[in-house]
Tab-separated table of C-alpha atoms in Angstrom:
chain	number	residue	atom	x	y	z
A	1	UNK	CA	122.767	123.808	85.162
A	2	UNK	CA	123.811	120.311	84.176
A	3	UNK	CA	122.350	117.389	82.256
A	4	UNK	CA	121.623	114.410	84.464
A	5	UNK	CA	122.276	110.763	83.752
A	6	UNK	CA	118.619	110.114	82.938
A	7	UNK	CA	118.332	113.019	80.528
A	8	UNK	CA	116.938	115.638	82.911
A	9	UNK	CA	118.267	119.085	83.725
A	10	UNK	CA	118.975	119.860	87.360
A	11	UNK	CA	120.737	122.659	89.173
A	12	UNK	CA	123.846	121.754	91.124
A	13	UNK	CA	125.954	123.648	93.593
A	14	UNK	CA	123.121	125.256	95.533
A	15	UNK	CA	123.826	125.819	99.208
A	16	UNK	CA	121.804	127.050	102.129
A	17	UNK	CA	123.227	130.450	103.137
A	18	UNK	CA	124.268	131.189	106.691
A	19	UNK	CA	123.718	127.644	107.918
A	20	UNK	CA	126.171	125.348	109.612
A	21	UNK	CA	124.086	122.179	109.625
A	22	UNK	CA	125.637	119.165	107.968
A	23	UNK	CA	123.974	115.822	107.342
A	24	UNK	CA	126.239	112.833	107.914
A	25	UNK	CA	124.945	109.822	106.000
A	26	UNK	CA	126.050	106.330	106.888
A	27	UNK	CA	127.080	104.246	103.900
A	28	UNK	CA	124.284	101.675	104.291
A	29	UNK	CA	121.294	103.856	105.214
A	30	UNK	CA	118.332	102.412	103.319
A	31	UNK	CA	114.737	103.625	103.087
A	32	UNK	CA	112.173	100.850	102.526
A	33	UNK	CA	108.715	101.875	101.294
A	34	UNK	CA	105.866	99.396	101.778
A	35	UNK	CA	102.214	99.140	100.805
A	36	UNK	CA	101.495	97.869	104.299
A	37	UNK	CA	103.555	96.741	107.265
A	38	UNK	CA	102.533	93.119	106.700
A	39	UNK	CA	105.110	93.012	103.896
A	40	UNK	CA	107.822	93.136	106.585
A	41	UNK	CA	106.623	89.710	107.697
A	42	UNK	CA	105.873	88.163	104.300
A	43	UNK	CA	109.308	89.220	103.008
A	44	UNK	CA	111.243	88.843	106.258
A	45	UNK	CA	113.915	86.532	104.834
A	46	UNK	CA	114.945	89.109	102.248
A	47	UNK	CA	115.074	91.946	104.770
A	48	UNK	CA	116.957	89.725	107.217
A	49	UNK	CA	119.663	89.092	104.619
A	50	UNK	CA	120.086	92.856	104.203
A	51	UNK	CA	120.382	93.440	107.945
A	52	UNK	CA	122.921	90.636	108.279
A	53	UNK	CA	125.055	92.399	105.675
A	54	UNK	CA	125.073	95.606	107.712
A	55	UNK	CA	122.257	97.652	106.188
A	56	UNK	CA	120.248	100.010	108.368
A	57	UNK	CA	116.640	99.682	107.166
A	58	UNK	CA	114.038	102.384	107.773
A	59	UNK	CA	110.530	101.043	107.050
A	60	UNK	CA	107.786	103.465	106.092
A	61	UNK	CA	104.495	103.366	104.238
A	62	UNK	CA	104.740	104.682	100.696
A	63	UNK	CA	102.056	107.302	101.352
A	64	UNK	CA	103.499	108.460	104.689
A	65	UNK	CA	103.140	112.227	104.991
A	66	UNK	CA	106.630	112.537	106.476
A	67	UNK	CA	108.589	110.957	103.644
A	68	UNK	CA	111.758	112.813	102.685
A	69	UNK	CA	114.926	111.778	100.854
A	70	UNK	CA	117.102	114.806	101.514
A	71	UNK	CA	117.681	117.538	104.070
A	72	UNK	CA	119.661	120.738	103.644
A	73	UNK	CA	120.637	119.727	100.132
A	74	UNK	CA	122.067	116.347	101.168
A	75	UNK	CA	120.523	112.918	100.714
A	76	UNK	CA	119.877	111.197	104.028
A	77	UNK	CA	119.749	107.719	102.460
A	78	UNK	CA	122.129	105.870	100.169
A	79	UNK	CA	119.615	103.345	98.909
A	80	UNK	CA	115.873	103.134	98.300
A	81	UNK	CA	113.747	99.972	98.217
A	82	UNK	CA	110.169	100.305	96.960
A	83	UNK	CA	107.992	97.301	97.803
A	84	UNK	CA	104.708	99.157	97.329
A	85	UNK	CA	103.295	98.190	93.929
A	86	UNK	CA	99.843	99.725	94.332
A	87	UNK	CA	100.934	103.211	95.406
A	88	UNK	CA	99.278	105.883	93.287
A	89	UNK	CA	101.179	108.832	94.737
A	90	UNK	CA	104.071	108.952	97.163
A	91	UNK	CA	103.600	110.812	100.416
A	92	UNK	CA	105.474	113.737	101.931
A	93	UNK	CA	108.155	115.340	99.777
A	94	UNK	CA	108.686	112.138	97.821
A	95	UNK	CA	107.722	112.007	94.158
A	96	UNK	CA	108.906	110.480	90.915
A	97	UNK	CA	110.941	113.634	90.267
A	98	UNK	CA	112.714	113.441	93.641
A	99	UNK	CA	113.470	109.745	93.105
A	100	UNK	CA	114.878	110.599	89.683
A	101	UNK	CA	117.047	113.274	91.299
A	102	UNK	CA	118.109	110.680	93.876
A	103	UNK	CA	119.284	108.407	91.042
A	104	UNK	CA	120.995	111.339	89.328
A	105	UNK	CA	122.784	111.973	92.618
A	106	UNK	CA	124.174	108.439	92.691
A	107	UNK	CA	121.481	106.709	94.752
A	108	UNK	CA	120.497	103.089	94.128
A	109	UNK	CA	116.894	101.893	93.860
A	110	UNK	CA	115.285	98.435	94.043
A	111	UNK	CA	111.650	98.352	92.918
A	112	UNK	CA	109.125	95.512	92.927
A	113	UNK	CA	105.782	95.833	91.178
A	114	UNK	CA	102.824	93.559	90.573
A	115	UNK	CA	99.815	93.155	88.322
A	116	UNK	CA	98.218	96.040	90.216
A	117	UNK	CA	101.104	98.496	89.848
A	118	UNK	CA	99.989	102.070	90.412
A	119	UNK	CA	100.643	105.217	88.428
A	120	UNK	CA	103.660	106.205	90.536
A	121	UNK	CA	105.587	103.047	89.656
A	122	UNK	CA	104.566	103.256	86.011
A	123	UNK	CA	105.894	106.791	85.734
A	124	UNK	CA	109.091	105.872	87.559
A	125	UNK	CA	109.602	102.860	85.299
A	126	UNK	CA	109.255	104.991	82.179
A	127	UNK	CA	111.895	107.385	83.542
A	128	UNK	CA	114.296	104.442	83.838
A	129	UNK	CA	113.706	102.981	80.389
A	130	UNK	CA	111.064	100.357	81.234
A	131	UNK	CA	107.369	100.088	80.522
A	132	UNK	CA	104.945	98.198	82.774
A	133	UNK	CA	102.162	96.346	81.000
A	134	UNK	CA	98.564	97.506	81.365
A	135	UNK	CA	96.850	97.439	84.746
A	136	UNK	CA	95.756	93.961	85.771
A	137	UNK	CA	98.034	92.236	83.275
A	138	UNK	CA	100.083	89.263	84.430
A	139	UNK	CA	102.693	87.063	82.812
A	140	UNK	CA	100.971	83.893	81.600
A	141	UNK	CA	102.651	80.711	80.401
A	142	UNK	CA	100.436	77.751	79.568
A	143	UNK	CA	103.408	75.386	79.328
A	144	UNK	CA	105.760	76.550	82.086
A	145	UNK	CA	103.663	77.025	85.211
A	146	UNK	CA	104.008	75.488	88.647
A	147	UNK	CA	101.956	72.555	89.928
A	148	UNK	CA	100.635	74.783	92.736
A	149	UNK	CA	99.145	77.285	90.265
A	150	UNK	CA	95.501	78.150	90.929
A	151	UNK	CA	94.453	77.581	87.333
A	152	UNK	CA	95.233	80.937	85.727
A	153	UNK	CA	98.750	79.792	84.760
A	154	UNK	CA	100.252	82.954	86.260
A	155	UNK	CA	102.597	81.233	88.735
A	156	UNK	CA	105.298	80.951	86.118
A	157	UNK	CA	108.372	78.736	86.381
A	158	UNK	CA	111.333	80.594	84.857
A	159	UNK	CA	114.439	78.603	84.018
A	160	UNK	CA	117.724	79.922	85.368
A	161	UNK	CA	119.032	79.808	81.792
A	162	UNK	CA	116.867	82.859	81.076
A	163	UNK	CA	118.970	84.969	83.450
A	164	UNK	CA	121.428	87.452	82.016
A	165	UNK	CA	124.892	86.019	81.422
A	166	UNK	CA	126.513	88.175	84.089
A	167	UNK	CA	127.422	86.364	87.341
A	168	UNK	CA	128.298	89.671	88.991
A	169	UNK	CA	124.584	90.606	88.774
A	170	UNK	CA	122.684	87.332	89.250
A	171	UNK	CA	125.309	85.034	90.743
A	172	UNK	CA	125.710	81.400	89.746
A	173	UNK	CA	123.130	80.234	87.177
A	174	UNK	CA	123.434	76.593	88.249
A	175	UNK	CA	120.398	76.874	90.524
A	176	UNK	CA	116.810	75.533	90.614
A	177	UNK	CA	114.132	77.245	88.502
A	178	UNK	CA	112.580	80.496	89.671
A	179	UNK	CA	108.996	81.237	90.684
A	180	UNK	CA	107.468	84.396	89.264
A	181	UNK	CA	104.009	85.873	89.688
A	182	UNK	CA	103.486	89.396	88.458
A	183	UNK	CA	103.276	91.675	85.466
A	184	UNK	CA	105.487	91.879	82.419
A	185	UNK	CA	107.967	94.619	81.577
A	186	UNK	CA	108.997	95.985	78.203
A	187	UNK	CA	112.429	97.537	77.659
A	188	UNK	CA	112.970	100.745	75.739
A	189	UNK	CA	114.845	99.567	72.652
A	190	UNK	CA	116.531	102.964	72.298
A	191	UNK	CA	117.975	102.961	75.823
A	192	UNK	CA	121.414	101.283	75.755
A	193	UNK	CA	121.667	101.351	79.558
A	194	UNK	CA	118.830	98.871	80.182
A	195	UNK	CA	119.846	95.325	81.172
A	196	UNK	CA	117.492	92.386	80.595
A	197	UNK	CA	118.144	90.503	83.825
A	198	UNK	CA	115.433	87.838	83.548
A	199	UNK	CA	113.342	87.159	80.455
A	200	UNK	CA	110.272	84.977	80.081
A	201	UNK	CA	110.242	81.821	77.990
A	202	UNK	CA	109.218	81.877	74.346
A	203	UNK	CA	105.753	80.525	75.258
A	204	UNK	CA	104.903	83.297	77.733
A	205	UNK	CA	102.983	86.513	77.235
A	206	UNK	CA	101.563	89.307	79.376
A	207	UNK	CA	97.818	89.881	79.448
A	208	UNK	CA	94.871	90.284	81.815
A	209	UNK	CA	94.159	86.663	82.853
A	210	UNK	CA	90.347	86.773	82.934
A	211	UNK	CA	89.914	88.630	79.635
A	212	UNK	CA	89.873	87.202	76.155
A	213	UNK	CA	92.688	88.148	73.807
A	214	UNK	CA	91.352	90.454	71.110
A	215	UNK	CA	94.540	92.350	70.298
A	216	UNK	CA	98.122	91.172	70.106
A	217	UNK	CA	99.645	91.401	73.634
A	218	UNK	CA	102.216	94.095	74.312
A	219	UNK	CA	104.771	91.647	75.684
A	220	UNK	CA	105.194	88.253	74.028
A	221	UNK	CA	107.851	85.561	74.360
A	222	UNK	CA	111.444	86.559	74.999
A	223	UNK	CA	110.511	90.232	74.700
A	224	UNK	CA	108.652	89.890	78.001
A	225	UNK	CA	110.946	91.017	80.792
A	226	UNK	CA	110.411	89.713	84.295
A	227	UNK	CA	113.276	91.639	85.892
A	228	UNK	CA	115.138	94.550	84.315
A	229	UNK	CA	117.992	96.730	85.497
A	230	UNK	CA	119.641	100.011	84.683
A	231	UNK	CA	123.119	101.310	85.398
A	232	UNK	CA	123.135	105.042	84.779
A	233	UNK	CA	126.103	106.927	83.374
A	234	UNK	CA	126.999	108.061	86.890
A	235	UNK	CA	127.030	104.375	87.967
A	236	UNK	CA	123.786	104.647	89.963
A	237	UNK	CA	121.889	101.368	89.791
A	238	UNK	CA	118.205	100.521	89.454
A	239	UNK	CA	116.577	97.074	89.512
A	240	UNK	CA	112.911	96.762	88.582
A	241	UNK	CA	111.005	93.516	89.129
A	242	UNK	CA	107.472	93.040	87.896
A	243	UNK	CA	106.823	90.702	90.820
A	244	UNK	CA	106.806	91.516	94.519
A	245	UNK	CA	106.121	87.821	95.089
A	246	UNK	CA	109.598	87.034	93.707
A	247	UNK	CA	111.189	88.387	96.942
A	248	UNK	CA	108.699	86.807	99.367
A	249	UNK	CA	109.367	84.102	101.943
A	250	UNK	CA	106.835	81.916	100.154
A	251	UNK	CA	108.773	82.115	96.890
A	252	UNK	CA	112.065	81.492	98.713
A	253	UNK	CA	110.866	78.305	100.416
A	254	UNK	CA	108.371	76.788	97.964
A	255	UNK	CA	109.177	73.637	95.992
A	256	UNK	CA	109.195	73.932	92.204
A	257	UNK	CA	107.874	71.558	89.576
A	258	UNK	CA	106.391	72.310	86.193
A	259	UNK	CA	102.866	71.086	85.607
A	260	UNK	CA	104.003	69.532	82.329
A	261	UNK	CA	106.314	67.252	84.289
A	262	UNK	CA	110.005	67.205	84.943
A	263	UNK	CA	112.203	67.237	87.986
A	264	UNK	CA	110.818	68.421	91.294
A	265	UNK	CA	113.049	70.796	93.226
A	266	UNK	CA	112.638	71.042	97.018
A	267	UNK	CA	113.140	74.798	96.926
A	268	UNK	CA	113.236	77.492	94.245
A	269	UNK	CA	116.268	79.520	93.216
A	270	UNK	CA	114.568	82.812	94.106
A	271	UNK	CA	116.575	83.452	97.247
A	272	UNK	CA	119.946	83.055	95.525
A	273	UNK	CA	118.957	85.419	92.710
A	274	UNK	CA	117.271	87.944	95.027
A	275	UNK	CA	120.325	88.139	97.276
A	276	UNK	CA	122.673	88.441	94.287
A	277	UNK	CA	120.503	91.198	92.794
A	278	UNK	CA	120.452	93.088	96.083
A	279	UNK	CA	124.240	92.858	96.355
A	280	UNK	CA	124.591	94.270	92.866
A	281	UNK	CA	122.026	97.076	93.081
A	282	UNK	CA	123.328	98.159	96.505
A	283	UNK	CA	126.892	98.180	95.117
A	284	UNK	CA	128.373	95.336	97.074
A	285	UNK	CA	129.349	93.623	93.814
A	286	UNK	CA	130.677	94.935	90.541
A	287	UNK	CA	132.248	98.142	91.869
A	288	UNK	CA	135.612	99.077	90.335
A	289	UNK	CA	137.941	102.027	90.789
A	290	UNK	CA	141.232	103.290	89.408
A	291	UNK	CA	143.860	103.054	92.110
A	292	UNK	CA	146.734	104.784	90.322
A	293	UNK	CA	147.817	106.152	86.950
A	294	UNK	CA	151.397	106.827	85.822
A	295	UNK	CA	153.225	107.566	82.576
A	296	UNK	CA	156.857	108.250	81.700
A	297	UNK	CA	159.532	107.655	79.088
A	298	UNK	CA	161.091	104.232	78.761
A	299	UNK	CA	163.992	104.137	81.218
A	300	UNK	CA	162.643	107.025	83.318
A	301	UNK	CA	160.531	107.025	86.479
A	302	UNK	CA	158.710	110.362	86.313
A	303	UNK	CA	156.824	112.109	83.513
A	304	UNK	CA	158.606	114.862	81.536
A	305	UNK	CA	157.136	118.361	81.093
A	306	UNK	CA	156.237	117.337	77.545
A	307	UNK	CA	156.823	114.438	75.225
A	308	UNK	CA	158.488	114.510	71.811
A	309	UNK	CA	157.214	112.801	68.706
A	310	UNK	CA	158.458	109.221	68.308
A	311	UNK	CA	159.256	108.875	72.026
A	312	UNK	CA	158.873	105.446	73.643
A	313	UNK	CA	156.319	105.837	76.450
A	314	UNK	CA	155.260	103.625	79.355
A	315	UNK	CA	151.675	103.959	80.671
A	316	UNK	CA	150.542	102.070	83.790
A	317	UNK	CA	147.176	101.854	85.532
A	318	UNK	CA	146.072	100.161	88.757
A	319	UNK	CA	142.549	98.693	88.963
A	320	UNK	CA	140.757	97.628	92.147
A	321	UNK	CA	137.486	95.865	92.998
A	322	UNK	CA	135.311	96.360	96.063
A	323	UNK	CA	134.765	93.305	98.289
A	324	UNK	CA	133.344	92.871	101.805
A	325	UNK	CA	136.941	92.732	103.047
A	326	UNK	CA	137.913	95.974	101.286
A	327	UNK	CA	139.479	96.948	97.989
A	328	UNK	CA	141.485	94.219	96.251
A	329	UNK	CA	143.287	94.084	92.868
A	330	UNK	CA	141.003	93.300	89.945
A	331	UNK	CA	142.318	91.197	87.072
A	332	UNK	CA	140.949	91.451	83.528
A	333	UNK	CA	142.303	90.521	80.109
A	334	UNK	CA	140.561	93.108	77.941
A	335	UNK	CA	141.611	96.483	79.353
A	336	UNK	CA	142.491	98.867	76.523
A	337	UNK	CA	144.284	102.206	76.463
A	338	UNK	CA	143.960	104.900	73.816
A	339	UNK	CA	146.302	107.760	72.975
A	340	UNK	CA	143.894	110.360	71.647
A	341	UNK	CA	144.275	113.748	70.034
A	342	UNK	CA	140.933	114.235	68.310
A	343	UNK	CA	140.702	110.619	67.232
A	344	UNK	CA	142.704	107.751	68.714
A	345	UNK	CA	146.194	107.576	67.197
A	346	UNK	CA	147.062	104.525	69.305
A	347	UNK	CA	144.728	101.859	70.696
A	348	UNK	CA	146.308	98.913	72.451
A	349	UNK	CA	145.367	96.184	74.925
A	350	UNK	CA	147.238	96.622	78.175
A	351	UNK	CA	149.216	93.707	79.581
A	352	UNK	CA	148.988	92.683	83.231
A	353	UNK	CA	152.348	92.966	84.944
A	354	UNK	CA	151.047	92.095	88.442
A	355	UNK	CA	147.631	91.571	90.102
A	356	UNK	CA	145.541	94.654	89.367
A	357	UNK	CA	148.398	96.481	87.608
A	358	UNK	CA	148.416	97.006	83.842
A	359	UNK	CA	151.131	98.214	81.474
A	360	UNK	CA	151.326	99.527	77.931
A	361	UNK	CA	154.487	100.538	76.033
A	362	UNK	CA	154.082	102.303	72.709
A	363	UNK	CA	155.686	104.851	70.390
A	364	UNK	CA	154.181	108.323	70.193
A	365	UNK	CA	153.041	109.016	66.615
A	366	UNK	CA	154.906	111.449	64.364
A	367	UNK	CA	152.230	114.118	64.865
A	368	UNK	CA	152.567	116.767	67.557
A	369	UNK	CA	149.720	118.333	69.526
A	370	UNK	CA	147.757	117.903	72.773
A	371	UNK	CA	146.958	114.273	73.558
A	372	UNK	CA	145.186	112.255	76.236
A	373	UNK	CA	145.983	108.890	77.758
A	374	UNK	CA	142.451	107.514	77.934
A	375	UNK	CA	140.975	104.365	79.471
A	376	UNK	CA	137.223	103.875	79.020
A	377	UNK	CA	136.291	100.453	80.391
A	378	UNK	CA	132.607	99.429	80.278
A	379	UNK	CA	131.473	95.903	80.997
A	380	UNK	CA	128.026	94.563	81.889
A	381	UNK	CA	127.513	94.531	85.634
A	382	UNK	CA	130.578	96.604	86.518
A	383	UNK	CA	130.859	100.289	87.217
A	384	UNK	CA	132.174	102.296	84.303
A	385	UNK	CA	135.872	103.117	84.522
A	386	UNK	CA	137.034	106.311	82.850
A	387	UNK	CA	140.510	107.777	83.238
A	388	UNK	CA	141.945	110.623	81.166
A	389	UNK	CA	145.376	112.244	81.495
A	390	UNK	CA	146.326	115.138	79.218
A	391	UNK	CA	149.869	115.603	77.920
A	392	UNK	CA	151.515	117.709	75.235
A	393	UNK	CA	153.620	116.336	72.386
A	394	UNK	CA	156.074	118.704	70.666
A	395	UNK	CA	158.057	118.359	67.430
A	396	UNK	CA	161.794	117.696	67.385
A	397	UNK	CA	164.144	120.562	68.196
A	398	UNK	CA	166.688	121.559	65.551
A	399	UNK	CA	169.464	119.842	67.460
A	400	UNK	CA	167.482	116.610	67.674
A	401	UNK	CA	167.251	115.915	63.967
A	402	UNK	CA	169.730	113.480	62.371
A	403	UNK	CA	172.782	115.146	60.859
A	404	UNK	CA	172.607	113.025	57.730
A	405	UNK	CA	169.627	111.098	56.478
A	406	UNK	CA	170.326	107.871	54.614
A	407	UNK	CA	167.518	108.386	52.144
A	408	UNK	CA	169.069	111.727	51.138
A	409	UNK	CA	172.467	110.315	50.158
A	410	UNK	CA	171.719	110.580	46.395
A	411	UNK	CA	170.909	114.256	46.851
A	412	UNK	CA	174.069	114.799	48.862
A	413	UNK	CA	176.070	113.120	46.067
A	414	UNK	CA	174.426	115.229	43.368
A	415	UNK	CA	175.162	118.431	45.293
A	416	UNK	CA	178.837	117.598	45.825
A	417	UNK	CA	179.228	116.388	42.244
A	418	UNK	CA	177.786	119.687	41.021
A	419	UNK	CA	180.236	121.599	43.205
A	420	UNK	CA	183.124	119.531	41.884
A	421	UNK	CA	181.971	120.020	38.301
A	422	UNK	CA	181.736	123.797	38.738
A	423	UNK	CA	185.221	123.850	40.293
A	424	UNK	CA	186.747	121.849	37.439
A	425	UNK	CA	184.941	123.904	34.830
A	426	UNK	CA	186.131	127.135	36.453
A	427	UNK	CA	189.720	125.844	36.696
A	428	UNK	CA	189.779	124.831	33.053
A	429	UNK	CA	188.044	127.992	31.913
A	430	UNK	CA	190.451	130.273	33.782
A	431	UNK	CA	193.684	128.509	32.869
A	432	UNK	CA	193.057	127.415	29.328
A	433	UNK	CA	194.870	129.514	26.710
A	434	UNK	CA	194.236	129.155	23.022
A	435	UNK	CA	197.119	129.082	20.496
A	436	UNK	CA	197.365	132.341	18.442
A	437	UNK	CA	196.153	131.866	14.869
A	438	UNK	CA	198.864	132.503	12.168
A	439	UNK	CA	197.912	134.878	9.346
A	440	UNK	CA	198.325	134.052	5.620
A	441	UNK	CA	201.067	136.645	5.201
A	442	UNK	CA	203.213	134.800	7.622
């Protein structure tokens, strides 16, 4: 049994006995679940961009009785896209639990909801650290809505400045405003893995449009999330949008202008953000790996069987980034290395000696034991890098200590002076002869 990245317990290592059937999964196999097949047409530009990047899309209805994510203990898809907001229960062998297991197994999921999000999406969102607002609720902004809004002020204009400051996730923020029509999301404040990709403006809130406000809305102002993301501890990625409309052809091609006035843009920035999000969640962007790790004494080229306290050590690490052309060196300025026993004895920023290659030279502390060279690099939008190499550090051998220690010279002097004093005292004591005392009679 093992604890999964989302806090669940699953059993690993199970195999099917006496079978010789193996499931070969292509890297870009993607299952797309839809409410209806018309979504293929209304969101064709988004799906076309995926196909042009080499993804093999399998379209199915979310309640299809033949839905399955795995066969013979192996996942048959690498990615899952859920564009079926109103689904109440997934069909076939698909359920919230199996999708959670898919994420725990390293699968990536892109989900789009709406104001009519069903129970299945609500349960899945809660598993990932999000909460969807009540049924029928929509994000409303009486100041920042588009001129084409029908009057409910739910076709919200979101400024690109409200995007997360992470170009690897959302791309360049110098784009036109975004069109959003859907429900609001609330992030779990206790989940450190949740990323607030796109937040509403301070004047927005989430509520049922045709109902009066009697209670304080669940999502108000900047706390209202429009798009949220999660990168699990196993580097699986999840993006959850409260708006299916955000990915539609209509949103991609519509002009944008706030009703309150301002500049009119011929087209929204939805397509740029949607494509950037898809590249991130499907692990085209922000994927790092450790290419090589080496350590040795200064002046040597290979590691010794064990190190000695106060040795000068060289530690090197190679870091690479995934690109469409393959793996290339990745340059950063904040990569740190730790030399850890129980707590870090050394923590230092590594210097870049060549593209993608990092170096650290340090002195082993004067404490022997079992240590680890450890690199734990976590940055928003990038896969977590963790490298640990265990080494032993021994004390000095008897022949390695200094023959004379400068700080002990006074003690050496006192010892030799004592020896000299004893010798002189003994010499005088043994050879001194007193004069005989003359008596009175003499």
